[in-house]
PDB file of N, CA and C in Angstrom:
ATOM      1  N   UNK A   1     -72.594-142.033  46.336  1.00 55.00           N
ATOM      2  CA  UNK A   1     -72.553-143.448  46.629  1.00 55.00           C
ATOM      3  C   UNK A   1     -71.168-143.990  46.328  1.00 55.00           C
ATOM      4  N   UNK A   2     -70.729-144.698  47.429  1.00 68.00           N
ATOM      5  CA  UNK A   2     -69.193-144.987  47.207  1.00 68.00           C
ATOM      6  C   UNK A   2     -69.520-146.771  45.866  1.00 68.00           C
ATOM      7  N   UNK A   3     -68.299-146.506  45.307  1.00 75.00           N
ATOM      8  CA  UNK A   3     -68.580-147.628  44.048  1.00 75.00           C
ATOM      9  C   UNK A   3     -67.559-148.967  44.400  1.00 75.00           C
ATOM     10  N   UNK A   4     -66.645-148.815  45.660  1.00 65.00           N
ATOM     11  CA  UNK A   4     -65.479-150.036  45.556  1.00 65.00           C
ATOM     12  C   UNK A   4     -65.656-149.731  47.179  1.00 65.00           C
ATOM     13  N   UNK A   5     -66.426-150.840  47.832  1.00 72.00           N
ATOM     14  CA  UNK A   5     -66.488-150.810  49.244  1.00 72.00           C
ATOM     15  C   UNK A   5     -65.301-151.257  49.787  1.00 72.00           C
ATOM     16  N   UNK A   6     -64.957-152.013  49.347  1.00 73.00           N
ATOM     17  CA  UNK A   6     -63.175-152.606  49.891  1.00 73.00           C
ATOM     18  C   UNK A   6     -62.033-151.187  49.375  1.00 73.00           C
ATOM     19  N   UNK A   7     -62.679-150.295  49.040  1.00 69.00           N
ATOM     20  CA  UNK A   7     -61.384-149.311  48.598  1.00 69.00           C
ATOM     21  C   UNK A   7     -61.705-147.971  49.499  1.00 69.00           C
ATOM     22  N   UNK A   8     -61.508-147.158  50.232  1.00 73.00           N
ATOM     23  CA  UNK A   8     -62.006-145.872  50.815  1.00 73.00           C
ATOM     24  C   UNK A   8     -61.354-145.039  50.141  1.00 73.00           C
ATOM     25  N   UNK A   9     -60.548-145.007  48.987  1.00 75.00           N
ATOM     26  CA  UNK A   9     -59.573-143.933  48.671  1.00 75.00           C
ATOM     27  C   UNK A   9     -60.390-143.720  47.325  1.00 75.00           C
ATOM     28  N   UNK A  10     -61.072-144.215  46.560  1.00 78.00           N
ATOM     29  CA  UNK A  10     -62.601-144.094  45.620  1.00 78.00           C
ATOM     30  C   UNK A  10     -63.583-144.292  45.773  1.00 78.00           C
ATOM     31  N   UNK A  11     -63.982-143.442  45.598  1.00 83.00           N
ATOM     32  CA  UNK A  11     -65.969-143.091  45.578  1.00 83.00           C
ATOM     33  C   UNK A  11     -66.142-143.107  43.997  1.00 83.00           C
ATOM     34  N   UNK A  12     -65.871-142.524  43.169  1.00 84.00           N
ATOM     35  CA  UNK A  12     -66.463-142.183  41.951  1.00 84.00           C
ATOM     36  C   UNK A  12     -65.542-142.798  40.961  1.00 84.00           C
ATOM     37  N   UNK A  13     -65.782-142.930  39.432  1.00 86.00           N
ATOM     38  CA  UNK A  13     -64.870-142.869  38.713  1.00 86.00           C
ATOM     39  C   UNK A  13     -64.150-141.828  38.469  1.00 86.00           C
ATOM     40  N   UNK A  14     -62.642-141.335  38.092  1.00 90.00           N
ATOM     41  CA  UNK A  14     -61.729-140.581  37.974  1.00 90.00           C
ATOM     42  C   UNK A  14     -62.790-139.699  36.407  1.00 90.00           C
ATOM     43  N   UNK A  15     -62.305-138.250  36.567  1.00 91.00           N
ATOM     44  CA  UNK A  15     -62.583-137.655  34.830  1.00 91.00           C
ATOM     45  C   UNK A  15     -61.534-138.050  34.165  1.00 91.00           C
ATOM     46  N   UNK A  16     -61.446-137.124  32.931  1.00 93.00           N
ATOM     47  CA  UNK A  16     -60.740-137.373  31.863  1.00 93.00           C
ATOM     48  C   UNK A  16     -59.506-136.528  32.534  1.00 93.00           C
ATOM     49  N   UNK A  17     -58.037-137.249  32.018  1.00 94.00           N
ATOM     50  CA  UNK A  17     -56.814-136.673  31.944  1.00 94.00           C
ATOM     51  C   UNK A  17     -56.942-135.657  30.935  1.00 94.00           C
ATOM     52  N   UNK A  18     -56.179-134.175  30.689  1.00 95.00           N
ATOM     53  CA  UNK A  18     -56.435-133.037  29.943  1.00 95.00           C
ATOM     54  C   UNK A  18     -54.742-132.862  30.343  1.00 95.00           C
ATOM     55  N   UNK A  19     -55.505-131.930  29.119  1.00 96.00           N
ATOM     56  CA  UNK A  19     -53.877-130.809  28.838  1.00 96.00           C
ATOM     57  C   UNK A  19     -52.725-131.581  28.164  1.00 96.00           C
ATOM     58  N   UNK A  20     -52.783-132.680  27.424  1.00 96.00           N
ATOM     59  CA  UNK A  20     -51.563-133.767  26.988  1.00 96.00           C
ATOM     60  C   UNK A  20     -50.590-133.162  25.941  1.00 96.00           C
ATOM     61  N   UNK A  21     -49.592-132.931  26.939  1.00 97.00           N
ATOM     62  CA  UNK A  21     -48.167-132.517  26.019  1.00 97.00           C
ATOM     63  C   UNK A  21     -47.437-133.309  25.315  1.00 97.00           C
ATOM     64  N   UNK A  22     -46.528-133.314  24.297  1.00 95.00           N
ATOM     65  CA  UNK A  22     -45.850-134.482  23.900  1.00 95.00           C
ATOM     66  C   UNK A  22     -44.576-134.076  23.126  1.00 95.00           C
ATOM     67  N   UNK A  23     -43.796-134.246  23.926  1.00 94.00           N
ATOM     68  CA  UNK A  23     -42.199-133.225  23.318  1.00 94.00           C
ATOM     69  C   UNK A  23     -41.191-134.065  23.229  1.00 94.00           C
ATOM     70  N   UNK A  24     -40.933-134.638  21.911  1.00 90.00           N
ATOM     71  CA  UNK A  24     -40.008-135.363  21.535  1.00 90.00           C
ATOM     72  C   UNK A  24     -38.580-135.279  21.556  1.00 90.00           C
ATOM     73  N   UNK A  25     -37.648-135.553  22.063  1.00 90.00           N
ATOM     74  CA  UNK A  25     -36.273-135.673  22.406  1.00 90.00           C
ATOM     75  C   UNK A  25     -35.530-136.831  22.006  1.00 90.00           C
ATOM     76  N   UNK A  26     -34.763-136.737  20.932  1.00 89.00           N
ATOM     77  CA  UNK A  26     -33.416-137.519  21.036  1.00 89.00           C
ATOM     78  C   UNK A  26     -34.358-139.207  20.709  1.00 89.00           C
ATOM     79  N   UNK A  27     -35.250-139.141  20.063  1.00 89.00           N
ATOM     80  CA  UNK A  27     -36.350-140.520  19.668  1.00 89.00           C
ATOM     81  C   UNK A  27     -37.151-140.499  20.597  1.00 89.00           C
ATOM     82  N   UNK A  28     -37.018-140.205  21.904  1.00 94.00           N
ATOM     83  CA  UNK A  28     -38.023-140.628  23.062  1.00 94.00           C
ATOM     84  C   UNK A  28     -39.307-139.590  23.111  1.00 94.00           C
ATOM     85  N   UNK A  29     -40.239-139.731  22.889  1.00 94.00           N
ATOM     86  CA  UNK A  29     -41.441-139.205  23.193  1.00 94.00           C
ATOM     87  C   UNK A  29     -41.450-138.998  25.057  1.00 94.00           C
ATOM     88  N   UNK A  30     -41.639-137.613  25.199  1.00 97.00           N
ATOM     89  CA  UNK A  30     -42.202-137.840  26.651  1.00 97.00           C
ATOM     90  C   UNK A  30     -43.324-136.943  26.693  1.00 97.00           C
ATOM     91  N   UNK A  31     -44.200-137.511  27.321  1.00 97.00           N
ATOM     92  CA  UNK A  31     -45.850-137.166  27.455  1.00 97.00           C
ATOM     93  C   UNK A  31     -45.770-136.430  29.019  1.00 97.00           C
ATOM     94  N   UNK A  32     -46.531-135.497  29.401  1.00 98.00           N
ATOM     95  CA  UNK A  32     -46.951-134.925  30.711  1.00 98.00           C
ATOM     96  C   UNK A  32     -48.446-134.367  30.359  1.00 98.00           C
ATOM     97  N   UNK A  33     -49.784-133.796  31.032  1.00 97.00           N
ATOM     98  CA  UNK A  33     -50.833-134.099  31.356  1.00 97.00           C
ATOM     99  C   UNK A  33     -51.143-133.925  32.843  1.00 97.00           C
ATOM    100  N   UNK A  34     -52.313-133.272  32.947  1.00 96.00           N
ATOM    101  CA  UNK A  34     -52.967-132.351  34.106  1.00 96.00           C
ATOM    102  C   UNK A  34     -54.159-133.414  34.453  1.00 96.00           C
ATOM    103  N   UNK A  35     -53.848-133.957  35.839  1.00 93.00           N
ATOM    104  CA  UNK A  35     -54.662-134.352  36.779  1.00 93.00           C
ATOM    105  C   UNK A  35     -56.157-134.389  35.993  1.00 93.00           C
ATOM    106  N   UNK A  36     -57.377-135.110  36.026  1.00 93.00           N
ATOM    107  CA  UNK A  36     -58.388-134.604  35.844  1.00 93.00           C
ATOM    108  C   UNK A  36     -58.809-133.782  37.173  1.00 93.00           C
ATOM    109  N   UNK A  37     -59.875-132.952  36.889  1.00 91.00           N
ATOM    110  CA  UNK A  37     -60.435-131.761  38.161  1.00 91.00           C
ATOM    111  C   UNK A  37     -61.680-132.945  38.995  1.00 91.00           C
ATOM    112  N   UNK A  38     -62.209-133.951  38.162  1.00 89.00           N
ATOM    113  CA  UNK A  38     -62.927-134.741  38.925  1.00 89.00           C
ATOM    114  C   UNK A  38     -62.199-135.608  39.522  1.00 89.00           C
ATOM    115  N   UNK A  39     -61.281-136.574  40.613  1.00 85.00           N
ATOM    116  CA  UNK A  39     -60.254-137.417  40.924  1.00 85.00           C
ATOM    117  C   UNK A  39     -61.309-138.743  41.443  1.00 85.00           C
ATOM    118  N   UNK A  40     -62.714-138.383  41.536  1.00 84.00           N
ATOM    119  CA  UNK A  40     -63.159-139.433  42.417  1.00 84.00           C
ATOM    120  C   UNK A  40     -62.601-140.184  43.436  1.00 84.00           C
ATOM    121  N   UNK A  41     -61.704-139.458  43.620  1.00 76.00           N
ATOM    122  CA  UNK A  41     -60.894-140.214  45.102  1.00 76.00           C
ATOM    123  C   UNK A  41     -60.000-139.617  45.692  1.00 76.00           C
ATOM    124  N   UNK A  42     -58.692-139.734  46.664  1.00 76.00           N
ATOM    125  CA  UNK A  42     -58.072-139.182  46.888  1.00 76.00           C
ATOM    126  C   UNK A  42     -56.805-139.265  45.852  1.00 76.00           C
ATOM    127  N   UNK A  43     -56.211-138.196  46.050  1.00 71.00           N
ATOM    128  CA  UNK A  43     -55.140-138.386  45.012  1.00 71.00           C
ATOM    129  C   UNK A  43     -54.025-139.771  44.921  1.00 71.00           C
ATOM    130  N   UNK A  44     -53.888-140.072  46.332  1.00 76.00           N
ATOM    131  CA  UNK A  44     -53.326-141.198  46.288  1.00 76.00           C
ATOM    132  C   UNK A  44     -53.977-142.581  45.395  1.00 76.00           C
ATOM    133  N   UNK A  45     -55.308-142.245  45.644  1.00 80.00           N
ATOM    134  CA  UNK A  45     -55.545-143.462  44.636  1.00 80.00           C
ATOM    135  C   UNK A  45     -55.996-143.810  42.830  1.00 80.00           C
ATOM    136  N   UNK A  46     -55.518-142.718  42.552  1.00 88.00           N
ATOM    137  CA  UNK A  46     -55.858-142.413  41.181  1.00 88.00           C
ATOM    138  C   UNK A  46     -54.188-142.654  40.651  1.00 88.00           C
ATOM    139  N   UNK A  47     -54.327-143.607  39.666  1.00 91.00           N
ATOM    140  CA  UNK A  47     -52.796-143.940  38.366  1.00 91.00           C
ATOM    141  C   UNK A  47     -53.594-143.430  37.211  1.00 91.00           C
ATOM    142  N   UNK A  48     -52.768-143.829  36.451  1.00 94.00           N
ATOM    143  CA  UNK A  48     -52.873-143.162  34.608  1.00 94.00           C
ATOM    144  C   UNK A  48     -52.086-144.474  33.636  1.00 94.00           C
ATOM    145  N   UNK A  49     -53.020-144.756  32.499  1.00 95.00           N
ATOM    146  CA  UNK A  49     -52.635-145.852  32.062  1.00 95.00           C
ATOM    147  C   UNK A  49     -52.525-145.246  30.582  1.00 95.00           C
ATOM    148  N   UNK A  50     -51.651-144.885  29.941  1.00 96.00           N
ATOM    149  CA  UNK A  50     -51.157-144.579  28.267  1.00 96.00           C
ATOM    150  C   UNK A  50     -51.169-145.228  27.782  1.00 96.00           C
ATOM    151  N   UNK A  51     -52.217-144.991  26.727  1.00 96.00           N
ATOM    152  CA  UNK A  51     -51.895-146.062  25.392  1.00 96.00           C
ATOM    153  C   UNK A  51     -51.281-145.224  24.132  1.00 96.00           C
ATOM    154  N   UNK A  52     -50.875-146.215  23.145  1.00 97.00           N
ATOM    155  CA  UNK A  52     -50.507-145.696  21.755  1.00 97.00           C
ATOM    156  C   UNK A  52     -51.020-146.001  21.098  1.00 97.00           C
ATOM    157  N   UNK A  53     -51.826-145.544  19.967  1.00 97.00           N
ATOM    158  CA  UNK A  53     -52.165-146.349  18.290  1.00 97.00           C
ATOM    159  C   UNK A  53     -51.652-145.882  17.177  1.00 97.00           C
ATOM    160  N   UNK A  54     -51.486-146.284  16.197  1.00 94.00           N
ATOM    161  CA  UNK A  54     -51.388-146.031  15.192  1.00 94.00           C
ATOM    162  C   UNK A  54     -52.436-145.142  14.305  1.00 94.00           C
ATOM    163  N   UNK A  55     -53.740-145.370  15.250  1.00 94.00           N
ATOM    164  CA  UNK A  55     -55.224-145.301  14.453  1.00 94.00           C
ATOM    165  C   UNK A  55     -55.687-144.206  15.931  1.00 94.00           C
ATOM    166  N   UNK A  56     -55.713-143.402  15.278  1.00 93.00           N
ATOM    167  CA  UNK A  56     -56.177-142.424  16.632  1.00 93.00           C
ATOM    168  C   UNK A  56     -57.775-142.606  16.825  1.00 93.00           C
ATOM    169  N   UNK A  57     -58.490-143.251  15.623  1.00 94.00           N
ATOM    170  CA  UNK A  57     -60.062-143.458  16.414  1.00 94.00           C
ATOM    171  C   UNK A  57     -60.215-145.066  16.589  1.00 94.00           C
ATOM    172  N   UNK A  58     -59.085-145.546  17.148  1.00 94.00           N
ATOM    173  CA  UNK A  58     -58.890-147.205  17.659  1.00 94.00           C
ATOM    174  C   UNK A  58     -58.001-147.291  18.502  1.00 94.00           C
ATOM    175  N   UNK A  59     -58.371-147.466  19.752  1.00 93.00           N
ATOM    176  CA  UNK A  59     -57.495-147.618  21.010  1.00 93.00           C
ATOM    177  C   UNK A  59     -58.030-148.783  21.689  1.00 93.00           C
ATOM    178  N   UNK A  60     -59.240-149.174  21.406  1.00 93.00           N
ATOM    179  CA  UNK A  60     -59.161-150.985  21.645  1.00 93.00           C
ATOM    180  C   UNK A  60     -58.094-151.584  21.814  1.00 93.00           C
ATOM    181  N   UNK A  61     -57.147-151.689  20.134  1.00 92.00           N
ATOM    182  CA  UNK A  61     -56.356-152.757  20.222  1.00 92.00           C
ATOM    183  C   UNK A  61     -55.219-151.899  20.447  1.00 92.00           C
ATOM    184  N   UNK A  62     -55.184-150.811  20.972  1.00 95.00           N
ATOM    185  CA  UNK A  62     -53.904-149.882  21.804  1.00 95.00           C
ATOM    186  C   UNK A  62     -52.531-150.661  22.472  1.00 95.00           C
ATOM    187  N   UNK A  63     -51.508-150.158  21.998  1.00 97.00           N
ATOM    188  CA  UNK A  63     -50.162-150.692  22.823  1.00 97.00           C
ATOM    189  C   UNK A  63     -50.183-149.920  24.200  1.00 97.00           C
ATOM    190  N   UNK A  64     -49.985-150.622  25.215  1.00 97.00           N
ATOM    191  CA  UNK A  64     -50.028-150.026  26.615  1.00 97.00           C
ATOM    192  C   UNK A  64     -48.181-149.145  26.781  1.00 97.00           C
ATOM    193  N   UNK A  65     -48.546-148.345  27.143  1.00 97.00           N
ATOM    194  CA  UNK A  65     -47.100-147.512  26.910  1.00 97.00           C
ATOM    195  C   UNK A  65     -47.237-147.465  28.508  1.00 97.00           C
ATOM    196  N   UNK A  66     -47.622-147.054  29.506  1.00 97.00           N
ATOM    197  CA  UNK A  66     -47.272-147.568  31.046  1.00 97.00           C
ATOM    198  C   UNK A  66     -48.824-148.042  31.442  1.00 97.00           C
ATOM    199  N   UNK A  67     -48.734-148.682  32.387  1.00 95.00           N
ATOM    200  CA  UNK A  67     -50.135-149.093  33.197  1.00 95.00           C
ATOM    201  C   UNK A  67     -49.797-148.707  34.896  1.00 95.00           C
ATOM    202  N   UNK A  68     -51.056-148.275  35.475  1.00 93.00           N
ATOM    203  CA  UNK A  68     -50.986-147.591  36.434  1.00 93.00           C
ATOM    204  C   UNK A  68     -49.972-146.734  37.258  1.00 93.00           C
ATOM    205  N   UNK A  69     -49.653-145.740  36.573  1.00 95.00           N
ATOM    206  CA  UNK A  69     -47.997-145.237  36.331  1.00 95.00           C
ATOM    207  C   UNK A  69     -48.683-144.184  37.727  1.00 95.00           C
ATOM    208  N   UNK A  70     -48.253-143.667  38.772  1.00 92.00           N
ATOM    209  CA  UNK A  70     -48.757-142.669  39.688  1.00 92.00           C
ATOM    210  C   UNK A  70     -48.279-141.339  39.668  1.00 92.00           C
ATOM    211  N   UNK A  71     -47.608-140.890  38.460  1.00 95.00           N
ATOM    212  CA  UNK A  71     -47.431-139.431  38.114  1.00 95.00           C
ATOM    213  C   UNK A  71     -48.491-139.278  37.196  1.00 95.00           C
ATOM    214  N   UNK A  72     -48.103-138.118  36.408  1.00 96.00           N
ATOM    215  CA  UNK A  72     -48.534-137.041  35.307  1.00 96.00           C
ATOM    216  C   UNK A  72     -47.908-137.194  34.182  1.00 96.00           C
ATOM    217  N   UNK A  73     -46.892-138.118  33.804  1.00 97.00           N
ATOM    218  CA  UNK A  73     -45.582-138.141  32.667  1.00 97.00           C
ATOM    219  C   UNK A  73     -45.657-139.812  32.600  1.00 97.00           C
ATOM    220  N   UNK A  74     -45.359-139.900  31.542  1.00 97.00           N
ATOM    221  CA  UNK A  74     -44.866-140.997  31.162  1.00 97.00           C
ATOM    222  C   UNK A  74     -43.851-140.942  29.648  1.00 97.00           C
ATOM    223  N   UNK A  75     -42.978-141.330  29.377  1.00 97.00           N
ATOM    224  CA  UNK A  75     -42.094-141.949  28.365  1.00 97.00           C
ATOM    225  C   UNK A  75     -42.427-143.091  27.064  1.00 97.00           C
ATOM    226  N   UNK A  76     -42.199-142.876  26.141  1.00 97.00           N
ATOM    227  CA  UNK A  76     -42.141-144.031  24.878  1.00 97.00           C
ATOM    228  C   UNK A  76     -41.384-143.614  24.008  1.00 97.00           C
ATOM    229  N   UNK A  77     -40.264-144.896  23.781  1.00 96.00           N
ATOM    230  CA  UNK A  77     -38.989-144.684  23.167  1.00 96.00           C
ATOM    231  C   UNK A  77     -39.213-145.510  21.556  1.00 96.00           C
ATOM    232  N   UNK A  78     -40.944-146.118  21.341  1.00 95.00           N
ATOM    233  CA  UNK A  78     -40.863-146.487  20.171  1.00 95.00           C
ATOM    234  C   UNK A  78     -41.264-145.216  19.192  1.00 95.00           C
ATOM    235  N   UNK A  79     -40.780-145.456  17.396  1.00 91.00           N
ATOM    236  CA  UNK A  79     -40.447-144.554  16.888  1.00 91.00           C
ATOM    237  C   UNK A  79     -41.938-145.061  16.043  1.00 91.00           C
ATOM    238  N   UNK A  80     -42.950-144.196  15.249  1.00 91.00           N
ATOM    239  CA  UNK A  80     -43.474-144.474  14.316  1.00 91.00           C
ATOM    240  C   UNK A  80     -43.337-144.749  13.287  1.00 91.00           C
ATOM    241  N   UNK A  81     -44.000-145.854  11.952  1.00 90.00           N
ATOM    242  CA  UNK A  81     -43.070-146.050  10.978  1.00 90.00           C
ATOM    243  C   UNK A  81     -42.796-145.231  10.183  1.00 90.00           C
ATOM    244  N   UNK A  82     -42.331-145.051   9.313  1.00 92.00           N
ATOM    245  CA  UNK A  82     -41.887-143.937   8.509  1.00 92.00           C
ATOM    246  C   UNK A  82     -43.432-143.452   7.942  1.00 92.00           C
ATOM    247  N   UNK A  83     -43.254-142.252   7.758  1.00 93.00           N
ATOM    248  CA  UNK A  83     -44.663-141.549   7.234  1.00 93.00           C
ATOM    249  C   UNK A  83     -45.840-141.772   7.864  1.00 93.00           C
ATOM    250  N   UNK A  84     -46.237-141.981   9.333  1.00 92.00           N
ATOM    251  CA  UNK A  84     -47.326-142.489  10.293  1.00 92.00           C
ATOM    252  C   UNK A  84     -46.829-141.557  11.141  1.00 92.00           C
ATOM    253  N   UNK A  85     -47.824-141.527  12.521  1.00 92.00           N
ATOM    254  CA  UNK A  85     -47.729-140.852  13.425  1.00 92.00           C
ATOM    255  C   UNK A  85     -48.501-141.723  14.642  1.00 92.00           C
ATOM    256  N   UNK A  86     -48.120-141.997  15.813  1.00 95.00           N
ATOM    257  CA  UNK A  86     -48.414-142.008  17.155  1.00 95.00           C
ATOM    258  C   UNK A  86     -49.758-141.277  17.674  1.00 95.00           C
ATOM    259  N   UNK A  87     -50.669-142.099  17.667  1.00 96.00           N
ATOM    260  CA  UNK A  87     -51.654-141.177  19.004  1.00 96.00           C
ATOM    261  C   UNK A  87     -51.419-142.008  20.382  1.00 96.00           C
ATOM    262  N   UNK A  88     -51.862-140.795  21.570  1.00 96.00           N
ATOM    263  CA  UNK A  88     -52.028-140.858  22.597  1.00 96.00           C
ATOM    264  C   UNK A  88     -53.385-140.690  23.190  1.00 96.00           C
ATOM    265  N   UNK A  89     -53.531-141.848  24.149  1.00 95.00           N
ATOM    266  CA  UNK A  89     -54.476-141.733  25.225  1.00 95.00           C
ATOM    267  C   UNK A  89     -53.964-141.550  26.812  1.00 95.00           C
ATOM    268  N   UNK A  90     -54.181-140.773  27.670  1.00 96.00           N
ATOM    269  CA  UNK A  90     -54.282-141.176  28.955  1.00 96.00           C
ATOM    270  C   UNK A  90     -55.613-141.349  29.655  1.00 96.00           C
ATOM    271  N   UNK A  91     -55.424-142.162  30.460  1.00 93.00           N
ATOM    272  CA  UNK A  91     -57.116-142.240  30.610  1.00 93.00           C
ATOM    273  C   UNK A  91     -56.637-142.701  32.553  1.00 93.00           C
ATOM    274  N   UNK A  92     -57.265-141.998  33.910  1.00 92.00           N
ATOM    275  CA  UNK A  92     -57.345-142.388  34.696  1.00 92.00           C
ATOM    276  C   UNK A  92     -57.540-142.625  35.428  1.00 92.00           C
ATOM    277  N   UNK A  93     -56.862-143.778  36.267  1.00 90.00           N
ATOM    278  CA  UNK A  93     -58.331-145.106  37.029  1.00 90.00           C
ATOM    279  C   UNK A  93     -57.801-144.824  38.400  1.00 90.00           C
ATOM    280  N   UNK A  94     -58.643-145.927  38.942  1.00 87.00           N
ATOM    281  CA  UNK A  94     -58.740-145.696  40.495  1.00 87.00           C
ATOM    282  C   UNK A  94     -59.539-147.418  40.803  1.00 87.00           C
ATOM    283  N   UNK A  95     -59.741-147.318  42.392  1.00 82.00           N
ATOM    284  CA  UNK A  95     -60.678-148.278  42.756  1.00 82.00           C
ATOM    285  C   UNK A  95     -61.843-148.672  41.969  1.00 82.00           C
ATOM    286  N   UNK A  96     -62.267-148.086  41.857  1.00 82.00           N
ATOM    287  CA  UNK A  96     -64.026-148.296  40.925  1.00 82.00           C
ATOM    288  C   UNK A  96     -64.034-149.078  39.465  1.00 82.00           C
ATOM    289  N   UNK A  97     -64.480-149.978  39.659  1.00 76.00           N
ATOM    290  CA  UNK A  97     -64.450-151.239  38.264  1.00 76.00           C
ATOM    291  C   UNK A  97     -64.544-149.499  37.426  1.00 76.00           C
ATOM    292  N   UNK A  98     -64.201-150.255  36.242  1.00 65.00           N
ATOM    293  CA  UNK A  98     -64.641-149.504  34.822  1.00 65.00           C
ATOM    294  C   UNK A  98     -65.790-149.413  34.590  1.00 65.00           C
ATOM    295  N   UNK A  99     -66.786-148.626  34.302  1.00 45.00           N
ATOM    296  CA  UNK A  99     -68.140-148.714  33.934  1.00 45.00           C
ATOM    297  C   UNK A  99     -69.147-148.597  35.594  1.00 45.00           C
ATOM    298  N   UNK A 100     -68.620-148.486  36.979  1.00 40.00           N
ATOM    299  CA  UNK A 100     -69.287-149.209  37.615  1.00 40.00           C
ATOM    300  C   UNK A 100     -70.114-148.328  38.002  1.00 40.00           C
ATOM    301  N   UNK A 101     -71.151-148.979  38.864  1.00 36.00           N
ATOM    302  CA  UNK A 101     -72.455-147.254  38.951  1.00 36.00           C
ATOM    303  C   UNK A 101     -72.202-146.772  40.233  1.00 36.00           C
ATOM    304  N   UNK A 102     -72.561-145.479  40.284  1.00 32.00           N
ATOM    305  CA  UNK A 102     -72.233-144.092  41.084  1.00 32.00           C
ATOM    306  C   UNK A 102     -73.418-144.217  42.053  1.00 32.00           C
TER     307      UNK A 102
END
């Protein structure tokens, strides 16, 4: 059942982004990450939205590090505070509200 009738490029919600690398250079964090295998759509219509926390089991109140970015990579040049560490989410979307039914 298609979920965004005004969209033909999603039917389903997207799976989970996998495989998240994170190889720090020169202060800049750069992140890369493997397609999910479910896309619910065509590839064209699937982005990837990164967040950061401080609190890796709190991404609610997450800093958005790109929003609907249409690669696999994204960049963040902020530094953690001293003695903390950075988590990452990618998580990605497509046509289909968040939550919406299949």
């Amino acid at each position: 059942m298609d979920c965004n009738d005004s969209d033909g490029s999603s039917w389903a919600v997207p799976g989970e982004a996998m495989d998240l690398v994170i190889i720090e250079i020169d202060s800049v964090s750069d992140l890369a990450w493997s397609a999910p295998t479910e896309l619910g759509g065509t590839v064209a219509g699937v982005a990837y939205d990164t967040l950061r926390s401080s609190d890796p089991s709190d991404f609610i109140s997450a800093d958005c590090v790109e929003s609907a970015g249409v690669d696999t990579a994204s960049s963040d040049s902020t530094l953690p505070p001293s003695g903390s560490v950075f988590a990452y989410l990618v998580r990605a979307v497509n046509g289909c509200p968040a939550g919406g039914s299949l």
